[in-house]
PDB file of C-alpha atoms in Angstrom:
ATOM      1  CA  MET A1087      81.698  87.626 109.020  1.00 45.00           C
ATOM      2  CA  ALA A1088      82.108  90.020 105.982  1.00 49.00           C
ATOM      3  CA  THR A1089      81.911  88.465 102.568  1.00 63.00           C
ATOM      4  CA  VAL A1090      82.222  90.195  99.261  1.00 70.00           C
ATOM      5  CA  LEU A1091      81.940  87.814  96.226  1.00 74.00           C
ATOM      6  CA  PHE A1092      82.094  88.558  92.554  1.00 73.00           C
ATOM      7  CA  PRO A1093      78.503  87.950  91.219  1.00 75.00           C
ATOM      8  CA  ASP A1094      79.585  87.103  87.670  1.00 89.00           C
ATOM      9  CA  ILE A1095      82.486  86.258  85.459  1.00 93.00           C
ATOM     10  CA  VAL A1096      83.057  89.919  84.377  1.00 94.00           C
ATOM     11  CA  CYS A1097      82.288  92.744  86.991  1.00 90.00           C
ATOM     12  CA  GLY A1098      82.547  96.476  86.890  1.00 85.00           C
ATOM     13  CA  PRO A1099      84.282  98.466  85.843  1.00 86.00           C
ATOM     14  CA  ILE A1100      85.044  99.907  89.297  1.00 81.00           C
ATOM     15  CA  HIS A1101      87.593 102.441  90.592  1.00 80.00           C
ATOM     16  CA  SER A1102      90.553 100.536  92.061  1.00 74.00           C
ATOM     17  CA  ARG A1103      92.718 102.239  94.666  1.00 65.00           C
ATOM     18  CA  ARG A1104      95.721 100.678  93.028  1.00 65.00           C
ATOM     19  CA  LEU A1105      94.863 100.188  89.446  1.00 70.00           C
ATOM     20  CA  GLY A1106      92.393 102.897  88.311  1.00 78.00           C
ATOM     21  CA  ILE A1107      89.258 102.126  86.303  1.00 86.00           C
ATOM     22  CA  SER A1108      89.302  98.297  86.458  1.00 90.00           C
ATOM     23  CA  LEU A1109      87.238  95.622  84.789  1.00 94.00           C
ATOM     24  CA  GLY A1110      87.236  92.524  87.076  1.00 93.00           C
ATOM     25  CA  ILE A1111      87.574  89.008  85.702  1.00 95.00           C
ATOM     26  CA  ASN A1112      86.490  86.175  87.989  1.00 94.00           C
ATOM     27  CA  LEU A1113      87.550  82.589  86.903  1.00 94.00           C
ATOM     28  CA  LEU A1114      86.185  81.204  90.106  1.00 87.00           C
ATOM     29  CA  PRO A1115      82.826  80.108  91.524  1.00 78.00           C
ATOM     30  CA  LEU A1116      80.283  82.664  91.980  1.00 76.00           C
ATOM     31  CA  LYS A1117      78.990  81.563  95.287  1.00 74.00           C
ATOM     32  CA  ARG A1118      82.021  80.766  97.410  1.00 79.00           C
ATOM     33  CA  LYS A1119      85.750  81.298  97.581  1.00 82.00           C
ATOM     34  CA  PHE A1120      88.239  78.954  96.013  1.00 86.00           C
ATOM     35  CA  CYS A1121      91.743  79.631  97.225  1.00 91.00           C
ATOM     36  CA  THR A1122      95.105  78.080  98.407  1.00 92.00           C
ATOM     37  CA  PHE A1123      95.132  80.756 101.228  1.00 94.00           C
ATOM     38  CA  ASP A1124      92.624  81.471 103.819  1.00 91.00           C
ATOM     39  CA  CYS A1125      93.740  84.983 104.667  1.00 92.00           C
ATOM     40  CA  VAL A1126      92.448  86.560 107.836  1.00 92.00           C
ATOM     41  CA  TYR A1127      91.749  89.880 105.934  1.00 90.00           C
ATOM     42  CA  CYS A1128      90.206  88.385 102.879  1.00 86.00           C
ATOM     43  CA  GLU A1129      87.151  90.236 101.638  1.00 84.00           C
ATOM     44  CA  CYS A1130      85.667  87.011 100.258  1.00 82.00           C
ATOM     45  CA  GLY A1131      85.538  85.693 103.892  1.00 78.00           C
ATOM     46  CA  LEU A1132      86.968  82.624 105.462  1.00 81.00           C
ATOM     47  CA  GLY A1133      86.359  79.377 103.683  1.00 74.00           C
ATOM     48  CA  GLU A1134      87.479  76.001 102.369  1.00 61.00           C
ATOM     49  CA  MET A1135      89.992  75.292  99.566  1.00 57.00           C
ATOM     50  CA  PHE A1136      88.019  72.928  97.610  1.00 56.00           C
ATOM     51  CA  THR A1137      84.618  73.458  96.065  1.00 55.00           C
ATOM     52  CA  GLU A1138      82.019  71.592  94.044  1.00 61.00           C
ATOM     53  CA  ASN A1139      80.819  74.726  92.319  1.00 65.00           C
ATOM     54  CA  PRO A1140      81.586  74.697  88.696  1.00 81.00           C
ATOM     55  CA  LEU A1141      84.316  76.911  87.198  1.00 89.00           C
ATOM     56  CA  PRO A1142      83.604  78.848  83.898  1.00 92.00           C
ATOM     57  CA  THR A1143      85.304  77.574  80.813  1.00 95.00           C
ATOM     58  CA  ALA A1144      87.598  79.538  78.573  1.00 96.00           C
ATOM     59  CA  SER A1145      84.729  79.828  76.214  1.00 96.00           C
ATOM     60  CA  ASP A1146      82.460  81.102  78.992  1.00 96.00           C
ATOM     61  CA  VAL A1147      85.060  83.760  79.759  1.00 96.00           C
ATOM     62  CA  GLU A1148      85.434  84.805  76.158  1.00 98.00           C
ATOM     63  CA  GLU A1149      81.631  85.091  75.579  1.00 97.00           C
ATOM     64  CA  ALA A1150      81.143  87.130  78.766  1.00 96.00           C
ATOM     65  CA  LEU A1151      83.974  89.441  78.244  1.00 97.00           C
ATOM     66  CA  ARG A1152      83.291  90.172  74.665  1.00 98.00           C
ATOM     67  CA  ALA A1153      79.677  91.083  75.537  1.00 97.00           C
ATOM     68  CA  LYS A1154      80.911  93.370  78.292  1.00 96.00           C
ATOM     69  CA  LEU A1155      83.513  95.120  76.042  1.00 97.00           C
ATOM     70  CA  GLN A1156      80.927  95.658  73.245  1.00 98.00           C
ATOM     71  CA  ALA A1157      78.633  97.259  75.899  1.00 96.00           C
ATOM     72  CA  LEU A1158      81.521  99.539  77.183  1.00 95.00           C
ATOM     73  CA  GLN A1159      82.257 100.688  73.742  1.00 95.00           C
ATOM     74  CA  GLN A1160      78.743 101.741  73.123  1.00 95.00           C
ATOM     75  CA  GLU A1161      78.495 103.502  76.455  1.00 94.00           C
ATOM     76  CA  GLY A1162      81.866 105.321  75.802  1.00 94.00           C
ATOM     77  CA  VAL A1163      83.519 103.908  78.957  1.00 92.00           C
ATOM     78  CA  THR A1164      87.242 103.123  78.618  1.00 93.00           C
ATOM     79  CA  PRO A1165      88.697 100.792  81.253  1.00 94.00           C
ATOM     80  CA  ASP A1166      92.341 101.372  82.406  1.00 94.00           C
ATOM     81  CA  VAL A1167      92.942  97.748  83.206  1.00 95.00           C
ATOM     82  CA  PHE A1168      91.494  94.186  83.000  1.00 97.00           C
ATOM     83  CA  THR A1169      92.056  92.694  86.357  1.00 95.00           C
ATOM     84  CA  PHE A1170      92.092  88.937  87.234  1.00 95.00           C
ATOM     85  CA  ALA A1171      91.009  88.794  90.835  1.00 87.00           C
ATOM     86  CA  GLY A1172      87.641  87.263  91.667  1.00 83.00           C
ATOM     87  CA  ASN A1173      86.589  84.922  94.465  1.00 87.00           C
ATOM     88  CA  GLY A1174      89.920  83.405  95.309  1.00 89.00           C
ATOM     89  CA  GLU A1175      93.158  82.412  93.427  1.00 95.00           C
ATOM     90  CA  PRO A1176      92.788  82.955  89.693  1.00 96.00           C
ATOM     91  CA  THR A1177      95.789  80.671  88.760  1.00 97.00           C
ATOM     92  CA  LEU A1178      94.033  77.677  90.110  1.00 95.00           C
ATOM     93  CA  HIS A1179      91.816  77.632  87.035  1.00 96.00           C
ATOM     94  CA  PRO A1180      92.810  74.551  84.897  1.00 96.00           C
ATOM     95  CA  GLU A1181      92.557  76.719  81.732  1.00 97.00           C
ATOM     96  CA  PHE A1182      94.464  79.766  83.081  1.00 98.00           C
ATOM     97  CA  PRO A1183      97.043  79.938  80.345  1.00 98.00           C
ATOM     98  CA  GLN A1184      94.449  79.684  77.517  1.00 98.00           C
ATOM     99  CA  ILE A1185      92.300  82.358  79.288  1.00 98.00           C
ATOM    100  CA  ILE A1186      95.262  84.701  79.437  1.00 98.00           C
ATOM    101  CA  ASP A1187      95.574  84.334  75.701  1.00 98.00           C
ATOM    102  CA  VAL A1188      91.771  84.875  75.189  1.00 98.00           C
ATOM    103  CA  VAL A1189      91.689  87.948  77.440  1.00 98.00           C
ATOM    104  CA  THR A1190      94.739  89.729  75.989  1.00 98.00           C
ATOM    105  CA  ALA A1191      93.409  89.045  72.457  1.00 98.00           C
ATOM    106  CA  LEU A1192      90.142  90.643  73.372  1.00 98.00           C
ATOM    107  CA  ARG A1193      91.931  93.597  75.026  1.00 98.00           C
ATOM    108  CA  ASP A1194      93.930  94.158  71.896  1.00 98.00           C
ATOM    109  CA  GLU A1195      90.703  94.065  69.799  1.00 98.00           C
ATOM    110  CA  TYR A1196      88.545  96.571  71.852  1.00 98.00           C
ATOM    111  CA  PHE A1197      90.679  98.518  74.285  1.00 97.00           C
ATOM    112  CA  PRO A1198      94.340  98.031  73.175  1.00 97.00           C
ATOM    113  CA  GLN A1199      95.558 100.853  75.560  1.00 96.00           C
ATOM    114  CA  ALA A1200      94.388  99.061  78.610  1.00 97.00           C
ATOM    115  CA  LYS A1201      96.643  96.839  80.680  1.00 97.00           C
ATOM    116  CA  VAL A1202      96.026  93.380  81.812  1.00 98.00           C
ATOM    117  CA  SER A1203      96.837  92.667  85.547  1.00 97.00           C
ATOM    118  CA  VAL A1204      96.716  89.517  87.651  1.00 98.00           C
ATOM    119  CA  LEU A1205      96.355  89.683  91.388  1.00 96.00           C
ATOM    120  CA  SER A1206      97.724  86.413  92.702  1.00 97.00           C
ATOM    121  CA  ASN A1207      98.841  84.885  95.961  1.00 97.00           C
ATOM    122  CA  ALA A1208     101.813  83.362  93.984  1.00 98.00           C
ATOM    123  CA  THR A1209     101.185  79.766  95.287  1.00 98.00           C
ATOM    124  CA  GLN A1210     101.132  78.311  91.810  1.00 98.00           C
ATOM    125  CA  ILE A1211     104.064  80.165  90.336  1.00 98.00           C
ATOM    126  CA  HIS A1212     106.353  77.120  90.688  1.00 97.00           C
ATOM    127  CA  ARG A1213     104.348  75.653  87.635  1.00 98.00           C
ATOM    128  CA  ASP A1214     106.021  76.637  84.396  1.00 98.00           C
ATOM    129  CA  GLU A1215     102.784  76.984  82.548  1.00 98.00           C
ATOM    130  CA  ILE A1216     101.531  79.422  85.093  1.00 98.00           C
ATOM    131  CA  ARG A1217     104.740  81.419  85.189  1.00 98.00           C
ATOM    132  CA  GLN A1218     104.881  81.621  81.382  1.00 98.00           C
ATOM    133  CA  ALA A1219     101.126  82.812  81.321  1.00 98.00           C
ATOM    134  CA  LEU A1220     101.836  85.521  83.932  1.00 98.00           C
ATOM    135  CA  LEU A1221     104.769  86.767  81.868  1.00 98.00           C
ATOM    136  CA  LYS A1222     102.413  87.546  79.035  1.00 98.00           C
ATOM    137  CA  VAL A1223     100.444  90.168  80.955  1.00 98.00           C
ATOM    138  CA  ASP A1224     101.380  93.720  81.834  1.00 97.00           C
ATOM    139  CA  ASN A1225     101.214  93.524  85.643  1.00 96.00           C
ATOM    140  CA  ASN A1226     101.978  90.244  87.582  1.00 96.00           C
ATOM    141  CA  ILE A1227     100.936  91.432  91.062  1.00 97.00           C
ATOM    142  CA  LEU A1228     102.303  88.734  93.396  1.00 98.00           C
ATOM    143  CA  LYS A1229     101.838  88.462  97.200  1.00 98.00           C
ATOM    144  CA  LEU A1230     104.636  88.689  99.890  1.00 99.00           C
ATOM    145  CA  ASP A1231     103.086  89.650 103.203  1.00 98.00           C
ATOM    146  CA  SER A1232     106.089  88.781 105.388  1.00 98.00           C
ATOM    147  CA  ALA A1233     109.613  87.540 105.317  1.00 98.00           C
ATOM    148  CA  PHE A1234     108.948  85.168 108.257  1.00 98.00           C
ATOM    149  CA  ASP A1235     107.088  81.801 107.958  1.00 98.00           C
ATOM    150  CA  ASP A1236     105.385  82.300 111.170  1.00 97.00           C
ATOM    151  CA  THR A1237     103.754  85.675 110.339  1.00 98.00           C
ATOM    152  CA  MET A1238     102.987  84.515 106.850  1.00 98.00           C
ATOM    153  CA  ARG A1239     101.191  81.529 108.229  1.00 96.00           C
ATOM    154  CA  GLN A1240      99.191  83.546 110.665  1.00 96.00           C
ATOM    155  CA  MET A1241      98.068  86.200 108.099  1.00 96.00           C
ATOM    156  CA  ASN A1242      97.739  83.975 104.915  1.00 96.00           C
ATOM    157  CA  ARG A1243      96.844  80.698 106.414  1.00 95.00           C
ATOM    158  CA  PRO A1244      98.021  78.452 103.439  1.00 95.00           C
ATOM    159  CA  TRP A1245      96.291  75.160 102.923  1.00 92.00           C
ATOM    160  CA  ASN A1246      99.691  73.568 102.131  1.00 94.00           C
ATOM    161  CA  PRO A1247     101.556  73.099 105.467  1.00 94.00           C
ATOM    162  CA  ALA A1248     104.872  72.855 103.491  1.00 96.00           C
ATOM    163  CA  TYR A1249     104.422  76.385 101.859  1.00 96.00           C
ATOM    164  CA  ASN A1250     107.371  78.668 102.977  1.00 98.00           C
ATOM    165  CA  VAL A1251     108.748  81.984 102.265  1.00 98.00           C
ATOM    166  CA  ALA A1252     112.254  80.685 101.136  1.00 98.00           C
ATOM    167  CA  ASP A1253     110.599  78.748  98.256  1.00 98.00           C
ATOM    168  CA  LEU A1254     108.256  81.690  97.449  1.00 98.00           C
ATOM    169  CA  VAL A1255     111.271  84.104  97.150  1.00 99.00           C
ATOM    170  CA  LYS A1256     113.107  81.628  94.794  1.00 98.00           C
ATOM    171  CA  ASN A1257     110.017  81.382  92.677  1.00 98.00           C
ATOM    172  CA  LEU A1258     109.515  85.108  92.478  1.00 99.00           C
ATOM    173  CA  GLN A1259     113.151  85.528  91.513  1.00 98.00           C
ATOM    174  CA  ALA A1260     112.444  83.383  88.467  1.00 98.00           C
ATOM    175  CA  PHE A1261     110.413  86.244  86.922  1.00 98.00           C
ATOM    176  CA  LYS A1262     113.683  88.148  86.584  1.00 97.00           C
ATOM    177  CA  GLY A1263     112.063  91.465  87.726  1.00 97.00           C
ATOM    178  CA  LYS A1264     108.867  91.292  85.519  1.00 98.00           C
ATOM    179  CA  LEU A1265     106.577  91.402  88.499  1.00 98.00           C
ATOM    180  CA  ILE A1266     105.113  93.722  91.091  1.00 98.00           C
ATOM    181  CA  VAL A1267     105.356  92.524  94.649  1.00 99.00           C
ATOM    182  CA  GLN A1268     102.079  93.280  96.815  1.00 98.00           C
ATOM    183  CA  THR A1269     102.146  93.442 100.524  1.00 98.00           C
ATOM    184  CA  MET A1270      99.278  93.841 103.003  1.00 97.00           C
ATOM    185  CA  PHE A1271     100.417  95.445 106.227  1.00 98.00           C
ATOM    186  CA  LEU A1272      98.341  95.042 109.285  1.00 95.00           C
ATOM    187  CA  LYS A1273      98.399  93.881 112.903  1.00 96.00           C
ATOM    188  CA  GLY A1274      95.863  92.010 115.013  1.00 95.00           C
ATOM    189  CA  SER A1275      95.191  88.667 116.386  1.00 93.00           C
ATOM    190  CA  TYR A1276      93.367  85.529 115.452  1.00 91.00           C
ATOM    191  CA  GLN A1277      92.730  82.246 117.441  1.00 91.00           C
ATOM    192  CA  GLY A1278      94.651  83.563 120.355  1.00 90.00           C
ATOM    193  CA  ARG A1279      97.853  84.524 118.417  1.00 93.00           C
ATOM    194  CA  SER A1280      98.893  88.092 117.790  1.00 95.00           C
ATOM    195  CA  PHE A1281     100.920  89.399 114.739  1.00 96.00           C
ATOM    196  CA  ASP A1282     102.209  92.626 113.405  1.00 98.00           C
ATOM    197  CA  ASN A1283     104.264  92.817 110.133  1.00 98.00           C
ATOM    198  CA  THR A1284     105.026  96.503 110.710  1.00 98.00           C
ATOM    199  CA  THR A1285     107.638  96.177 113.464  1.00 98.00           C
ATOM    200  CA  PRO A1286     111.215  97.207 112.667  1.00 98.00           C
ATOM    201  CA  GLU A1287     112.270  93.547 112.565  1.00 98.00           C
ATOM    202  CA  GLU A1288     109.562  92.582 110.185  1.00 99.00           C
ATOM    203  CA  VAL A1289     109.987  95.510 107.897  1.00 99.00           C
ATOM    204  CA  GLN A1290     113.814  95.242 107.609  1.00 99.00           C
ATOM    205  CA  ALA A1291     113.528  91.544 106.897  1.00 99.00           C
ATOM    206  CA  TRP A1292     110.699  92.248 104.273  1.00 99.00           C
ATOM    207  CA  ILE A1293     112.902  94.920 102.649  1.00 99.00           C
ATOM    208  CA  GLN A1294     115.786  92.296 102.395  1.00 99.00           C
ATOM    209  CA  LYS A1295     113.428  89.789 100.670  1.00 99.00           C
ATOM    210  CA  VAL A1296     112.182  92.537  98.261  1.00 99.00           C
ATOM    211  CA  ALA A1297     115.849  93.254  97.394  1.00 99.00           C
ATOM    212  CA  GLU A1298     116.479  89.569  96.656  1.00 98.00           C
ATOM    213  CA  ILE A1299     113.373  89.394  94.396  1.00 99.00           C
ATOM    214  CA  LYS A1300     114.244  92.685  92.497  1.00 98.00           C
ATOM    215  CA  PRO A1301     110.636  93.418  91.302  1.00 98.00           C
ATOM    216  CA  SER A1302     109.939  96.331  88.920  1.00 98.00           C
ATOM    217  CA  SER A1303     107.867  97.847  91.697  1.00 98.00           C
ATOM    218  CA  VAL A1304     105.955  97.247  94.949  1.00 98.00           C
ATOM    219  CA  MET A1305     102.385  97.910  96.066  1.00 97.00           C
ATOM    220  CA  ILE A1306     101.762  98.316  99.850  1.00 98.00           C
ATOM    221  CA  TYR A1307      98.374  98.693 101.306  1.00 95.00           C
ATOM    222  CA  SER A1308      96.324  98.098 104.434  1.00 95.00           C
ATOM    223  CA  LEU A1309      92.638  97.251 105.166  1.00 90.00           C
ATOM    224  CA  ASP A1310      90.127  99.021 103.030  1.00 82.00           C
ATOM    225  CA  ARG A1311      87.018  96.875 103.522  1.00 76.00           C
ATOM    226  CA  GLU A1312      85.467  94.992 106.400  1.00 76.00           C
ATOM    227  CA  ALA A1313      87.467  91.945 107.064  1.00 78.00           C
ATOM    228  CA  PRO A1314      85.975  88.492 108.237  1.00 74.00           C
ATOM    229  CA  VAL A1315      88.271  88.650 111.342  1.00 85.00           C
ATOM    230  CA  LYS A1316      87.242  91.512 113.596  1.00 87.00           C
ATOM    231  CA  THR A1317      90.466  91.679 115.712  1.00 90.00           C
ATOM    232  CA  LEU A1318      92.601  93.274 112.939  1.00 94.00           C
ATOM    233  CA  GLU A1319      93.923  96.809 112.873  1.00 92.00           C
ATOM    234  CA  LYS A1320      94.459  99.094 109.779  1.00 95.00           C
ATOM    235  CA  ILE A1321      97.894 100.603 109.554  1.00 96.00           C
ATOM    236  CA  PRO A1322      97.695 104.389 109.098  1.00 96.00           C
ATOM    237  CA  VAL A1323      98.798 105.636 105.620  1.00 96.00           C
ATOM    238  CA  GLU A1324     101.629 107.676 107.305  1.00 97.00           C
ATOM    239  CA  LYS A1325     103.205 104.442 108.471  1.00 98.00           C
ATOM    240  CA  LEU A1326     102.708 102.835 105.066  1.00 98.00           C
ATOM    241  CA  ARG A1327     104.521 105.870 103.503  1.00 98.00           C
ATOM    242  CA  GLU A1328     107.340 105.473 105.944  1.00 98.00           C
ATOM    243  CA  ILE A1329     107.712 101.821 104.923  1.00 98.00           C
ATOM    244  CA  ALA A1330     107.754 102.727 101.373  1.00 98.00           C
ATOM    245  CA  GLU A1331     110.489 105.319 101.929  1.00 98.00           C
ATOM    246  CA  GLN A1332     112.615 102.778 103.788  1.00 98.00           C
ATOM    247  CA  LEU A1333     112.277 100.474 100.863  1.00 98.00           C
ATOM    248  CA  LYS A1334     113.236 103.175  98.452  1.00 98.00           C
ATOM    249  CA  MET A1335     116.372 104.280 100.451  1.00 98.00           C
ATOM    250  CA  ALA A1336     117.641 100.764 100.965  1.00 98.00           C
ATOM    251  CA  THR A1337     116.953  99.169  97.461  1.00 98.00           C
ATOM    252  CA  GLY A1338     115.925 101.940  95.044  1.00 98.00           C
ATOM    253  CA  ILE A1339     112.685 100.087  94.390  1.00 98.00           C
ATOM    254  CA  ALA A1340     109.627 102.422  94.370  1.00 97.00           C
ATOM    255  CA  ALA A1341     106.445 101.393  96.226  1.00 97.00           C
ATOM    256  CA  SER A1342     103.027 102.859  95.634  1.00 96.00           C
ATOM    257  CA  VAL A1343     100.845 103.220  98.773  1.00 95.00           C
ATOM    258  CA  ALA A1344      97.207 102.669  99.223  1.00 87.00           C
ATOM    259  CA  GLY A1345      95.880 103.506 102.603  1.00 68.00           C
TER     260      GLY A1345
END
């Protein structure tokens, strides 16, 4: 199985298809994934939700990020964005709200023109402290891979059996438009079951959910790196652009496409 894990608290910068020159921030263990989803396409591999590996403290993050930003200034490298991603779901960190404050303050001190983005699966946004922290950053990039529970469960494999799309949409609506919806389009099979979130039925239902959420914009993409499940099929960029155009025509909401 393919596995790509962040080797440190701060990584990069790298060139991101979606975000530009990105400095990655990993609040999670360095040796394994820690997430509320076990997505079939996750570059961190398939894994368990819980971990005995320690998480970095807010002080650890501040020390590592300050050292990296000082080095980047000396090298003359300017990041476009600080991106919370890492080895799983960043909002699981118990000090996530405090770390958001630390990172935005360091951004303001060293590279005030850079954005702060969070890539999240949105499983923790029902918690007020998480939602309020996310509202402080420039880009809340929150996942909605399907309008249908069955497809979502096949693609995302949430550890919580009660997790459902209806509650997710309600929680996303609470951001009142200050969010970016992110959707992975793909088809394939896993454990004897097939899925395809690019069918006309899937796309029309997804467009309706996006219309209900009213995000500032949408990011759609397909596989870029090797996935841990080998029976997945990347969606051609032409199809992604077609979906983006359908969304724009139906809702007026723009979608960026990363093939």
